[in-house]
């Protein structure tokens, strides 16, 4: 285990099981649709989750990327959301969309992104999140595909960062508070 990690919250085996379960649900829900499936990976944190999840989806799907941030380099949200990378296609009327997000915290990022996508002619927008911290929610958000509900702790690994570090850890772990308290 990494020395800045207090304990492992979700190990590799459980992450794989989560991806399998969610991949099956998504495949079954869209198998008979006459629209195409577009997975929207929210960078950077959802990179690894999306890569594993899409290999558990057994129906045709496309992928694109968006980047939004409500965070500076701290562990608390400032509530403002900025889109710094947008989808290639602006007309989404031929698609069912599944947004893939690493973690749902206050909900400000997803609330804003869903509003943007809803304005582009897409009537089916579903949300898939790996981790959910419901205690910190500030916006009403409905999660369609949920990996795991976790306590209000700052987590790292499997794509999730603190100050751009730790994304490459193969598990989700709790960051030692002294790491961010000393910054
Ligand atoms: P929200 O807008 O407050 O829901 O924040 C969502 C974003 O904040 C996520 O996509 C993450 O990038 C970041 N975030 C929230 N909680 C954590 C955490 O515990 N570890 C790492 N990043 C987090
Ligand atoms: Mg982040």
Short mmCIF file of N, CA and C and ligand atoms in Angstrom, two decimals:
data_model
loop_
_atom_site.label_atom_id
_atom_site.label_comp_id
_atom_site.label_asym_id
_atom_site.label_seq_id
_atom_site.Cartn_x
_atom_site.Cartn_y
_atom_site.Cartn_z
N UNK A 1 0.84 -1.21 0.00
CA UNK A 1 0.00 0.00 0.00
C UNK A 1 0.88 1.27 0.00
N UNK A 2 0.41 2.31 -0.68
CA UNK A 2 1.15 3.57 -0.74
C UNK A 2 1.24 4.19 0.67
N UNK A 3 2.37 4.82 0.98
CA UNK A 3 2.55 5.32 2.34
C UNK A 3 1.63 6.49 2.69
N UNK A 4 1.07 7.20 1.69
CA UNK A 4 0.14 8.29 1.98
C UNK A 4 -1.30 7.81 2.14
N UNK A 5 -1.47 6.50 2.00
CA UNK A 5 -2.81 5.92 2.05
C UNK A 5 -3.07 5.38 3.46
N UNK A 6 -4.21 5.80 4.05
CA UNK A 6 -4.54 5.34 5.40
C UNK A 6 -5.02 3.90 5.39
N UNK A 7 -5.94 3.61 4.47
CA UNK A 7 -6.37 2.21 4.28
C UNK A 7 -7.04 2.06 2.92
N UNK A 8 -7.08 0.82 2.47
CA UNK A 8 -7.73 0.54 1.19
C UNK A 8 -9.23 0.43 1.42
N UNK A 9 -9.98 1.17 0.61
CA UNK A 9 -11.44 1.17 0.74
C UNK A 9 -12.07 0.16 -0.22
N UNK A 10 -11.57 0.12 -1.46
CA UNK A 10 -12.08 -0.83 -2.46
C UNK A 10 -10.88 -1.46 -3.17
N UNK A 11 -10.73 -2.75 -3.03
CA UNK A 11 -9.56 -3.39 -3.63
C UNK A 11 -9.82 -3.75 -5.10
N UNK A 12 -8.80 -4.27 -5.76
CA UNK A 12 -8.89 -4.54 -7.20
C UNK A 12 -10.00 -5.53 -7.54
N UNK A 13 -10.14 -6.52 -6.68
CA UNK A 13 -11.15 -7.55 -6.95
C UNK A 13 -12.56 -6.94 -6.91
N UNK A 14 -12.79 -6.11 -5.89
CA UNK A 14 -14.13 -5.49 -5.77
C UNK A 14 -14.38 -4.50 -6.90
N UNK A 15 -13.34 -3.77 -7.33
CA UNK A 15 -13.50 -2.83 -8.45
C UNK A 15 -13.91 -3.59 -9.72
N UNK A 16 -13.32 -4.75 -9.91
CA UNK A 16 -13.66 -5.55 -11.08
C UNK A 16 -15.11 -6.02 -11.02
N UNK A 17 -15.52 -6.43 -9.82
CA UNK A 17 -16.91 -6.89 -9.65
C UNK A 17 -17.89 -5.75 -9.92
N UNK A 18 -17.54 -4.55 -9.45
CA UNK A 18 -18.41 -3.38 -9.68
C UNK A 18 -18.54 -3.12 -11.18
N UNK A 19 -17.42 -3.15 -11.90
CA UNK A 19 -17.45 -2.89 -13.35
C UNK A 19 -18.28 -3.95 -14.07
N UNK A 20 -18.14 -5.18 -13.67
CA UNK A 20 -18.91 -6.27 -14.28
C UNK A 20 -20.41 -6.04 -14.08
N UNK A 21 -20.79 -5.73 -12.84
CA UNK A 21 -22.21 -5.53 -12.51
C UNK A 21 -22.79 -4.35 -13.30
N UNK A 22 -22.08 -3.22 -13.29
CA UNK A 22 -22.59 -2.03 -13.97
C UNK A 22 -22.58 -2.21 -15.49
N UNK A 23 -21.55 -2.87 -16.01
CA UNK A 23 -21.46 -3.11 -17.45
C UNK A 23 -22.63 -3.97 -17.93
N UNK A 24 -23.02 -4.94 -17.12
CA UNK A 24 -24.14 -5.80 -17.49
C UNK A 24 -25.44 -5.01 -17.46
N UNK A 25 -25.62 -4.21 -16.40
CA UNK A 25 -26.85 -3.39 -16.31
C UNK A 25 -26.99 -2.46 -17.51
N UNK A 26 -25.89 -1.78 -17.85
CA UNK A 26 -25.94 -0.83 -18.97
C UNK A 26 -26.23 -1.58 -20.27
N UNK A 27 -25.55 -2.70 -20.49
CA UNK A 27 -25.78 -3.49 -21.72
C UNK A 27 -27.24 -3.91 -21.81
N UNK A 28 -27.78 -4.43 -20.73
CA UNK A 28 -29.16 -4.93 -20.75
C UNK A 28 -30.15 -3.79 -20.98
N UNK A 29 -29.88 -2.63 -20.38
CA UNK A 29 -30.82 -1.51 -20.51
C UNK A 29 -30.88 -0.94 -21.93
N UNK A 30 -29.77 -1.02 -22.68
CA UNK A 30 -29.73 -0.37 -24.00
C UNK A 30 -29.70 -1.35 -25.17
N UNK A 31 -29.73 -2.66 -24.85
CA UNK A 31 -29.60 -3.68 -25.89
C UNK A 31 -30.62 -3.52 -27.01
N UNK A 32 -31.85 -3.20 -26.65
CA UNK A 32 -32.92 -3.18 -27.66
C UNK A 32 -33.24 -1.77 -28.15
N UNK A 33 -32.43 -0.79 -27.79
CA UNK A 33 -32.71 0.58 -28.21
C UNK A 33 -32.36 0.77 -29.68
N UNK A 34 -33.11 1.62 -30.38
CA UNK A 34 -32.75 1.88 -31.78
C UNK A 34 -31.77 3.06 -31.90
N UNK A 35 -31.39 3.64 -30.76
CA UNK A 35 -30.37 4.70 -30.80
C UNK A 35 -29.00 4.14 -30.43
N UNK A 36 -27.96 4.85 -30.83
CA UNK A 36 -26.60 4.42 -30.49
C UNK A 36 -26.28 4.80 -29.04
N UNK A 37 -25.33 4.09 -28.48
CA UNK A 37 -24.93 4.36 -27.09
C UNK A 37 -23.62 5.15 -27.08
N UNK A 38 -23.65 6.29 -26.40
CA UNK A 38 -22.43 7.10 -26.26
C UNK A 38 -22.04 7.16 -24.79
N UNK A 39 -20.83 6.68 -24.50
CA UNK A 39 -20.30 6.79 -23.14
C UNK A 39 -19.54 8.10 -23.05
N UNK A 40 -19.91 8.93 -22.10
CA UNK A 40 -19.22 10.21 -21.93
C UNK A 40 -18.36 10.12 -20.67
N UNK A 41 -17.07 10.00 -20.90
CA UNK A 41 -16.10 9.88 -19.80
C UNK A 41 -15.71 11.27 -19.32
N UNK A 42 -15.91 11.53 -18.03
CA UNK A 42 -15.55 12.83 -17.48
C UNK A 42 -14.10 12.77 -16.98
N UNK A 43 -13.26 13.50 -17.69
CA UNK A 43 -11.82 13.49 -17.38
C UNK A 43 -11.51 14.35 -16.16
N UNK A 44 -10.38 14.10 -15.50
CA UNK A 44 -9.50 13.00 -15.78
C UNK A 44 -9.84 11.78 -14.94
N UNK A 45 -10.55 12.02 -13.84
CA UNK A 45 -10.74 10.99 -12.82
C UNK A 45 -11.40 9.71 -13.29
N UNK A 46 -12.26 9.80 -14.33
CA UNK A 46 -13.03 8.62 -14.75
C UNK A 46 -12.32 7.77 -15.79
N UNK A 47 -11.11 8.15 -16.14
CA UNK A 47 -10.37 7.46 -17.20
C UNK A 47 -10.26 5.95 -16.98
N UNK A 48 -9.81 5.57 -15.81
CA UNK A 48 -9.54 4.15 -15.56
C UNK A 48 -10.85 3.39 -15.38
N UNK A 49 -11.78 4.00 -14.66
CA UNK A 49 -13.10 3.39 -14.48
C UNK A 49 -13.77 3.16 -15.83
N UNK A 50 -13.73 4.18 -16.71
CA UNK A 50 -14.36 4.05 -18.03
C UNK A 50 -13.72 2.93 -18.83
N UNK A 51 -12.39 2.87 -18.80
CA UNK A 51 -11.67 1.84 -19.57
C UNK A 51 -12.07 0.44 -19.12
N UNK A 52 -12.20 0.25 -17.81
CA UNK A 52 -12.59 -1.07 -17.30
C UNK A 52 -14.07 -1.34 -17.55
N UNK A 53 -14.90 -0.32 -17.31
CA UNK A 53 -16.35 -0.49 -17.48
C UNK A 53 -16.71 -0.82 -18.92
N UNK A 54 -16.11 -0.11 -19.88
CA UNK A 54 -16.54 -0.32 -21.27
C UNK A 54 -16.19 -1.72 -21.78
N UNK A 55 -15.18 -2.34 -21.16
CA UNK A 55 -14.85 -3.71 -21.55
C UNK A 55 -15.83 -4.73 -20.97
N UNK A 56 -16.70 -4.26 -20.08
CA UNK A 56 -17.76 -5.13 -19.54
C UNK A 56 -19.10 -4.84 -20.23
N UNK A 57 -19.10 -3.94 -21.20
CA UNK A 57 -20.32 -3.63 -21.95
C UNK A 57 -20.28 -4.45 -23.24
N UNK A 58 -21.31 -5.25 -23.47
CA UNK A 58 -21.25 -6.18 -24.60
C UNK A 58 -22.17 -5.79 -25.76
N UNK A 59 -22.54 -4.51 -25.83
CA UNK A 59 -23.29 -4.01 -26.99
C UNK A 59 -22.44 -2.90 -27.63
N UNK A 60 -22.69 -2.54 -28.89
CA UNK A 60 -21.87 -1.51 -29.53
C UNK A 60 -21.96 -0.19 -28.76
N UNK A 61 -20.84 0.48 -28.60
CA UNK A 61 -20.87 1.80 -27.94
C UNK A 61 -19.74 2.67 -28.47
N UNK A 62 -19.99 3.97 -28.41
CA UNK A 62 -18.96 4.95 -28.76
C UNK A 62 -18.51 5.62 -27.47
N UNK A 63 -17.37 6.30 -27.55
CA UNK A 63 -16.87 7.00 -26.36
C UNK A 63 -16.44 8.40 -26.74
N UNK A 64 -16.70 9.35 -25.84
CA UNK A 64 -16.15 10.70 -26.00
C UNK A 64 -15.84 11.24 -24.60
N UNK A 65 -15.22 12.40 -24.58
CA UNK A 65 -14.68 12.91 -23.32
C UNK A 65 -15.13 14.34 -23.05
N UNK A 66 -15.36 14.62 -21.78
CA UNK A 66 -15.58 16.01 -21.37
C UNK A 66 -14.69 16.25 -20.15
N UNK A 67 -14.34 17.49 -20.00
CA UNK A 67 -13.57 17.82 -18.80
C UNK A 67 -14.23 19.00 -18.11
N UNK A 68 -14.53 18.82 -16.87
CA UNK A 68 -15.15 19.88 -16.09
C UNK A 68 -14.51 19.86 -14.73
N UNK A 69 -14.44 21.01 -14.11
CA UNK A 69 -13.86 20.99 -12.77
C UNK A 69 -14.55 21.98 -11.86
N UNK A 70 -14.78 21.53 -10.64
CA UNK A 70 -15.31 22.44 -9.63
C UNK A 70 -14.30 22.57 -8.50
N UNK A 71 -13.14 21.97 -8.74
CA UNK A 71 -12.13 21.93 -7.68
C UNK A 71 -10.87 22.67 -8.11
N UNK A 72 -10.25 23.34 -7.17
CA UNK A 72 -8.90 23.85 -7.39
C UNK A 72 -7.96 22.74 -6.98
N UNK A 73 -6.94 23.07 -6.26
CA UNK A 73 -6.01 22.03 -5.82
C UNK A 73 -6.28 21.64 -4.37
N UNK A 74 -7.49 21.93 -3.90
CA UNK A 74 -7.79 21.61 -2.51
C UNK A 74 -8.74 20.42 -2.43
N UNK A 75 -9.15 20.11 -1.23
CA UNK A 75 -10.04 18.96 -1.07
C UNK A 75 -11.49 19.42 -0.86
N UNK A 76 -11.75 20.71 -1.01
CA UNK A 76 -13.14 21.17 -0.89
C UNK A 76 -13.56 21.88 -2.17
N UNK A 77 -14.84 21.76 -2.47
CA UNK A 77 -15.37 22.34 -3.70
C UNK A 77 -15.60 23.83 -3.51
N UNK A 78 -15.42 24.61 -4.60
CA UNK A 78 -15.80 26.02 -4.50
C UNK A 78 -17.12 26.30 -5.22
N UNK A 79 -17.75 25.24 -5.75
CA UNK A 79 -19.10 25.36 -6.28
C UNK A 79 -19.20 25.89 -7.70
N UNK A 80 -18.15 26.41 -8.29
CA UNK A 80 -18.23 26.88 -9.67
C UNK A 80 -17.67 25.81 -10.62
N UNK A 81 -18.32 25.66 -11.79
CA UNK A 81 -17.95 24.58 -12.70
C UNK A 81 -17.57 25.18 -14.05
N UNK A 82 -16.48 24.68 -14.59
CA UNK A 82 -15.95 25.19 -15.84
C UNK A 82 -15.76 24.02 -16.81
N UNK A 83 -16.26 24.12 -18.06
CA UNK A 83 -16.04 23.04 -19.04
C UNK A 83 -14.81 23.40 -19.87
N UNK A 84 -13.77 22.60 -19.75
CA UNK A 84 -12.53 22.94 -20.47
C UNK A 84 -12.29 22.03 -21.67
N UNK A 85 -13.05 20.94 -21.78
CA UNK A 85 -13.01 20.09 -22.98
C UNK A 85 -14.43 19.62 -23.23
N UNK A 86 -14.89 19.78 -24.49
CA UNK A 86 -16.28 19.45 -24.79
C UNK A 86 -16.35 18.29 -25.78
N UNK A 87 -17.54 17.71 -25.94
CA UNK A 87 -17.74 16.61 -26.87
C UNK A 87 -17.53 17.08 -28.30
N UNK A 88 -17.14 16.15 -29.18
CA UNK A 88 -16.94 16.47 -30.58
C UNK A 88 -18.28 16.76 -31.25
N UNK A 89 -19.27 15.88 -30.97
CA UNK A 89 -20.60 16.05 -31.57
C UNK A 89 -21.43 17.00 -30.72
N UNK A 90 -22.07 17.95 -31.37
CA UNK A 90 -22.95 18.86 -30.63
C UNK A 90 -24.40 18.39 -30.70
N UNK A 91 -24.76 17.71 -31.82
CA UNK A 91 -26.12 17.19 -31.94
C UNK A 91 -26.13 15.75 -31.43
N UNK A 92 -26.83 15.53 -30.35
CA UNK A 92 -26.81 14.20 -29.72
C UNK A 92 -28.14 13.48 -29.88
N UNK A 93 -28.96 13.93 -30.86
CA UNK A 93 -30.31 13.37 -30.97
C UNK A 93 -30.33 11.89 -31.39
N UNK A 94 -29.24 11.37 -31.97
CA UNK A 94 -29.19 9.95 -32.36
C UNK A 94 -28.68 9.04 -31.23
N UNK A 95 -28.42 9.63 -30.09
CA UNK A 95 -27.71 8.86 -29.06
C UNK A 95 -28.46 8.72 -27.74
N UNK A 96 -28.25 7.58 -27.10
CA UNK A 96 -28.49 7.46 -25.67
C UNK A 96 -27.15 7.75 -25.00
N UNK A 97 -27.20 8.54 -23.95
CA UNK A 97 -25.95 8.95 -23.30
C UNK A 97 -25.83 8.32 -21.92
N UNK A 98 -24.65 7.80 -21.63
CA UNK A 98 -24.35 7.44 -20.25
C UNK A 98 -23.11 8.25 -19.83
N UNK A 99 -23.31 9.12 -18.87
CA UNK A 99 -22.20 9.90 -18.32
C UNK A 99 -21.48 9.03 -17.30
N UNK A 100 -20.17 8.99 -17.41
CA UNK A 100 -19.39 8.16 -16.48
C UNK A 100 -18.49 9.06 -15.63
N UNK A 101 -18.77 9.03 -14.34
CA UNK A 101 -18.06 9.93 -13.41
C UNK A 101 -17.41 9.10 -12.30
N UNK A 102 -16.24 9.54 -11.87
CA UNK A 102 -15.53 8.81 -10.83
C UNK A 102 -16.22 8.90 -9.47
N UNK A 103 -16.61 10.13 -9.09
CA UNK A 103 -17.15 10.30 -7.74
C UNK A 103 -18.17 11.44 -7.73
N UNK A 104 -19.26 11.19 -7.04
CA UNK A 104 -20.30 12.20 -6.87
C UNK A 104 -20.19 12.71 -5.44
N UNK A 105 -19.87 14.00 -5.34
CA UNK A 105 -19.59 14.58 -4.04
C UNK A 105 -20.68 15.63 -3.75
N UNK A 106 -20.42 16.90 -3.98
CA UNK A 106 -21.48 17.90 -3.79
C UNK A 106 -22.55 17.78 -4.88
N UNK A 107 -22.13 17.29 -6.06
CA UNK A 107 -23.06 17.17 -7.19
C UNK A 107 -23.01 18.37 -8.11
N UNK A 108 -22.25 19.39 -7.77
CA UNK A 108 -22.21 20.61 -8.60
C UNK A 108 -21.72 20.34 -10.02
N UNK A 109 -20.69 19.52 -10.17
CA UNK A 109 -20.14 19.25 -11.50
C UNK A 109 -21.18 18.57 -12.38
N UNK A 110 -21.78 17.51 -11.86
CA UNK A 110 -22.73 16.75 -12.68
C UNK A 110 -24.01 17.52 -12.94
N UNK A 111 -24.45 18.29 -11.98
CA UNK A 111 -25.65 19.11 -12.15
C UNK A 111 -25.48 20.03 -13.37
N UNK A 112 -24.33 20.63 -13.45
CA UNK A 112 -24.01 21.54 -14.54
C UNK A 112 -23.88 20.79 -15.87
N UNK A 113 -23.15 19.68 -15.87
CA UNK A 113 -22.94 18.90 -17.10
C UNK A 113 -24.24 18.34 -17.66
N UNK A 114 -25.09 17.84 -16.78
CA UNK A 114 -26.38 17.28 -17.22
C UNK A 114 -27.22 18.38 -17.86
N UNK A 115 -27.23 19.56 -17.26
CA UNK A 115 -27.97 20.69 -17.85
C UNK A 115 -27.46 21.03 -19.25
N UNK A 116 -26.15 21.02 -19.43
CA UNK A 116 -25.55 21.32 -20.73
C UNK A 116 -25.97 20.27 -21.76
N UNK A 117 -25.88 19.00 -21.39
CA UNK A 117 -26.19 17.91 -22.34
C UNK A 117 -27.68 17.85 -22.65
N UNK A 118 -28.51 18.16 -21.68
CA UNK A 118 -29.96 18.16 -21.92
C UNK A 118 -30.36 19.20 -22.96
N UNK A 119 -29.57 20.24 -23.09
CA UNK A 119 -29.86 21.28 -24.05
C UNK A 119 -29.44 20.93 -25.47
N UNK A 120 -28.95 19.70 -25.69
CA UNK A 120 -28.44 19.34 -27.01
C UNK A 120 -29.26 18.26 -27.71
N UNK A 121 -30.53 18.20 -27.40
CA UNK A 121 -31.44 17.31 -28.12
C UNK A 121 -31.34 15.85 -27.75
N UNK A 122 -30.85 15.56 -26.58
CA UNK A 122 -30.69 14.18 -26.18
C UNK A 122 -31.72 13.87 -25.11
N UNK A 123 -32.63 12.90 -25.38
CA UNK A 123 -33.65 12.69 -24.34
C UNK A 123 -33.28 11.63 -23.32
N UNK A 124 -32.34 10.74 -23.63
CA UNK A 124 -31.93 9.77 -22.61
C UNK A 124 -30.51 10.06 -22.13
N UNK A 125 -30.43 10.60 -20.92
CA UNK A 125 -29.12 10.81 -20.30
C UNK A 125 -29.13 10.06 -18.98
N UNK A 126 -28.29 9.03 -18.89
CA UNK A 126 -28.18 8.27 -17.64
C UNK A 126 -26.83 8.57 -17.01
N UNK A 127 -26.78 8.32 -15.72
CA UNK A 127 -25.57 8.65 -14.99
C UNK A 127 -25.01 7.42 -14.29
N UNK A 128 -23.72 7.20 -14.50
CA UNK A 128 -23.03 6.07 -13.88
C UNK A 128 -21.89 6.63 -13.03
N UNK A 129 -21.92 6.38 -11.73
CA UNK A 129 -20.82 6.85 -10.88
C UNK A 129 -20.20 5.68 -10.12
N UNK A 130 -18.90 5.71 -10.04
CA UNK A 130 -18.20 4.67 -9.30
C UNK A 130 -18.43 4.83 -7.80
N UNK A 131 -18.24 6.06 -7.31
CA UNK A 131 -18.33 6.31 -5.87
C UNK A 131 -19.32 7.42 -5.58
N UNK A 132 -20.03 7.28 -4.48
CA UNK A 132 -21.03 8.28 -4.11
C UNK A 132 -20.84 8.64 -2.64
N UNK A 133 -20.65 9.96 -2.39
CA UNK A 133 -20.56 10.45 -1.01
C UNK A 133 -21.83 11.25 -0.72
N UNK A 134 -22.94 10.60 -0.39
CA UNK A 134 -24.23 11.30 -0.27
C UNK A 134 -24.25 12.35 0.83
N UNK A 135 -23.42 12.18 1.84
CA UNK A 135 -23.42 13.13 2.97
C UNK A 135 -23.10 14.55 2.54
N UNK A 136 -22.40 14.71 1.42
CA UNK A 136 -21.93 16.04 1.04
C UNK A 136 -22.76 16.68 -0.06
N UNK A 137 -23.88 16.04 -0.43
CA UNK A 137 -24.64 16.51 -1.58
C UNK A 137 -25.24 17.90 -1.39
N UNK A 138 -25.09 18.75 -2.42
CA UNK A 138 -25.70 20.08 -2.42
C UNK A 138 -26.76 20.21 -3.51
N UNK A 139 -26.76 19.27 -4.48
CA UNK A 139 -27.71 19.30 -5.60
C UNK A 139 -28.44 17.97 -5.68
N UNK A 140 -29.71 18.01 -6.10
CA UNK A 140 -30.42 16.73 -6.26
C UNK A 140 -29.97 16.03 -7.54
N UNK A 141 -29.34 14.89 -7.43
CA UNK A 141 -28.83 14.15 -8.59
C UNK A 141 -29.32 12.71 -8.48
N UNK A 142 -29.87 12.19 -9.58
CA UNK A 142 -30.31 10.79 -9.59
C UNK A 142 -29.23 9.95 -10.27
N UNK A 143 -28.74 8.95 -9.54
CA UNK A 143 -27.72 8.06 -10.10
C UNK A 143 -28.41 6.80 -10.63
N UNK A 144 -28.17 6.48 -11.90
CA UNK A 144 -28.80 5.31 -12.51
C UNK A 144 -27.98 4.05 -12.29
N UNK A 145 -26.67 4.19 -12.32
CA UNK A 145 -25.77 3.05 -12.15
C UNK A 145 -24.74 3.45 -11.10
N UNK A 146 -24.84 2.80 -9.92
CA UNK A 146 -24.00 3.23 -8.81
C UNK A 146 -23.03 2.14 -8.39
N UNK A 147 -21.74 2.50 -8.33
CA UNK A 147 -20.72 1.54 -7.91
C UNK A 147 -20.82 1.27 -6.43
N UNK A 148 -20.50 2.27 -5.62
CA UNK A 148 -20.50 2.07 -4.17
C UNK A 148 -20.68 3.39 -3.43
N UNK A 149 -21.50 3.35 -2.38
CA UNK A 149 -21.65 4.51 -1.50
C UNK A 149 -20.51 4.47 -0.49
N UNK A 150 -19.84 5.61 -0.31
CA UNK A 150 -18.70 5.63 0.61
C UNK A 150 -18.87 6.75 1.64
N UNK A 151 -18.17 6.64 2.77
CA UNK A 151 -18.25 7.71 3.79
C UNK A 151 -17.56 8.98 3.32
N UNK A 152 -17.77 10.05 4.06
CA UNK A 152 -17.19 11.35 3.71
C UNK A 152 -15.70 11.40 4.08
N UNK A 153 -14.91 10.76 3.24
CA UNK A 153 -13.45 10.76 3.41
C UNK A 153 -12.85 11.11 2.06
N UNK A 154 -11.66 11.68 2.03
CA UNK A 154 -11.03 11.99 0.75
C UNK A 154 -10.33 10.75 0.23
N UNK A 155 -10.75 10.31 -0.96
CA UNK A 155 -10.20 9.06 -1.50
C UNK A 155 -9.31 9.31 -2.72
N UNK A 156 -8.39 8.40 -2.93
CA UNK A 156 -7.42 8.49 -4.03
C UNK A 156 -7.31 7.13 -4.71
N UNK A 157 -6.74 7.17 -5.91
CA UNK A 157 -6.45 5.93 -6.63
C UNK A 157 -7.51 5.57 -7.65
N UNK A 158 -7.18 4.64 -8.56
CA UNK A 158 -8.08 4.18 -9.61
C UNK A 158 -8.63 5.38 -10.39
N UNK A 159 -7.74 6.32 -10.70
CA UNK A 159 -8.11 7.52 -11.45
C UNK A 159 -8.27 8.76 -10.60
N UNK A 160 -8.58 8.58 -9.32
CA UNK A 160 -8.83 9.74 -8.45
C UNK A 160 -7.52 10.31 -7.92
N UNK A 161 -7.45 11.63 -7.89
CA UNK A 161 -6.19 12.28 -7.51
C UNK A 161 -6.34 13.15 -6.28
N UNK A 162 -5.18 13.49 -5.73
CA UNK A 162 -5.07 14.68 -4.88
C UNK A 162 -3.89 15.46 -5.45
N UNK A 163 -4.15 16.68 -5.92
CA UNK A 163 -3.09 17.46 -6.57
C UNK A 163 -2.42 16.70 -7.71
N UNK A 164 -3.22 15.98 -8.50
CA UNK A 164 -2.76 15.21 -9.68
C UNK A 164 -1.95 13.97 -9.34
N UNK A 165 -1.80 13.67 -8.08
CA UNK A 165 -1.04 12.47 -7.70
C UNK A 165 -1.97 11.30 -7.41
N UNK A 166 -1.45 10.13 -7.40
CA UNK A 166 -2.08 8.88 -6.93
C UNK A 166 -3.07 8.25 -7.91
N UNK A 167 -3.26 8.83 -9.12
CA UNK A 167 -4.27 8.28 -10.04
C UNK A 167 -3.94 6.85 -10.45
N UNK A 168 -2.65 6.51 -10.42
CA UNK A 168 -2.21 5.20 -10.91
C UNK A 168 -2.32 4.08 -9.87
N UNK A 169 -2.75 4.38 -8.65
CA UNK A 169 -2.92 3.29 -7.69
C UNK A 169 -4.04 2.37 -8.18
N UNK A 170 -3.84 1.05 -8.09
CA UNK A 170 -4.84 0.14 -8.66
C UNK A 170 -6.07 -0.08 -7.78
N UNK A 171 -6.10 0.54 -6.60
CA UNK A 171 -7.23 0.41 -5.66
C UNK A 171 -7.72 1.81 -5.30
N UNK A 172 -8.88 1.88 -4.62
CA UNK A 172 -9.35 3.16 -4.06
C UNK A 172 -9.00 3.15 -2.58
N UNK A 173 -8.25 4.16 -2.16
CA UNK A 173 -7.82 4.22 -0.76
C UNK A 173 -8.15 5.56 -0.14
N UNK A 174 -8.14 5.60 1.19
CA UNK A 174 -8.37 6.87 1.90
C UNK A 174 -7.03 7.57 2.08
N UNK A 175 -6.99 8.85 1.69
CA UNK A 175 -5.76 9.62 1.82
C UNK A 175 -5.57 10.01 3.28
N UNK A 176 -4.34 9.87 3.77
CA UNK A 176 -4.06 10.29 5.15
C UNK A 176 -4.31 11.79 5.28
N UNK A 177 -5.12 12.21 6.26
CA UNK A 177 -5.43 13.65 6.39
C UNK A 177 -4.18 14.52 6.50
N UNK A 178 -3.11 14.00 7.11
CA UNK A 178 -1.90 14.83 7.27
C UNK A 178 -1.32 15.26 5.92
N UNK A 179 -1.62 14.52 4.85
CA UNK A 179 -1.09 14.87 3.53
C UNK A 179 -1.69 16.19 3.05
N UNK A 180 -3.02 16.37 3.24
CA UNK A 180 -3.59 17.64 2.77
C UNK A 180 -3.62 18.71 3.87
N UNK A 181 -3.55 18.29 5.13
CA UNK A 181 -3.51 19.29 6.20
C UNK A 181 -2.19 20.03 6.23
N UNK A 182 -1.13 19.40 5.75
CA UNK A 182 0.19 20.05 5.73
C UNK A 182 0.39 20.96 4.54
N UNK A 183 -0.62 20.99 3.61
CA UNK A 183 -0.44 21.81 2.40
C UNK A 183 -1.09 23.18 2.54
P1 LIG B 1 -18.65 17.57 -7.04
O1 LIG B 1 -18.91 18.57 -8.10
O2 LIG B 1 -18.49 18.19 -5.69
O3 LIG B 1 -19.65 16.42 -7.01
O4 LIG B 1 -17.20 16.99 -7.29
C1 LIG B 1 -16.92 15.99 -8.16
C2 LIG B 1 -15.42 15.97 -8.46
O5 LIG B 1 -14.63 16.33 -7.32
C3 LIG B 1 -15.00 14.59 -8.82
O6 LIG B 1 -15.11 14.34 -10.19
C4 LIG B 1 -13.57 14.54 -8.33
O7 LIG B 1 -12.68 15.02 -9.34
C5 LIG B 1 -13.51 15.51 -7.17
N1 LIG B 1 -13.59 14.80 -5.87
C6 LIG B 1 -14.60 14.81 -4.99
N2 LIG B 1 -14.34 14.04 -3.91
C7 LIG B 1 -13.12 13.51 -4.14
C8 LIG B 1 -12.28 12.59 -3.40
O8 LIG B 1 -12.61 12.09 -2.32
N3 LIG B 1 -11.08 12.28 -3.97
C9 LIG B 1 -10.67 12.79 -5.17
N4 LIG B 1 -11.42 13.64 -5.89
C10 LIG B 1 -12.63 13.99 -5.39
MG1 LIG B 2 -10.06 15.53 -9.39
#
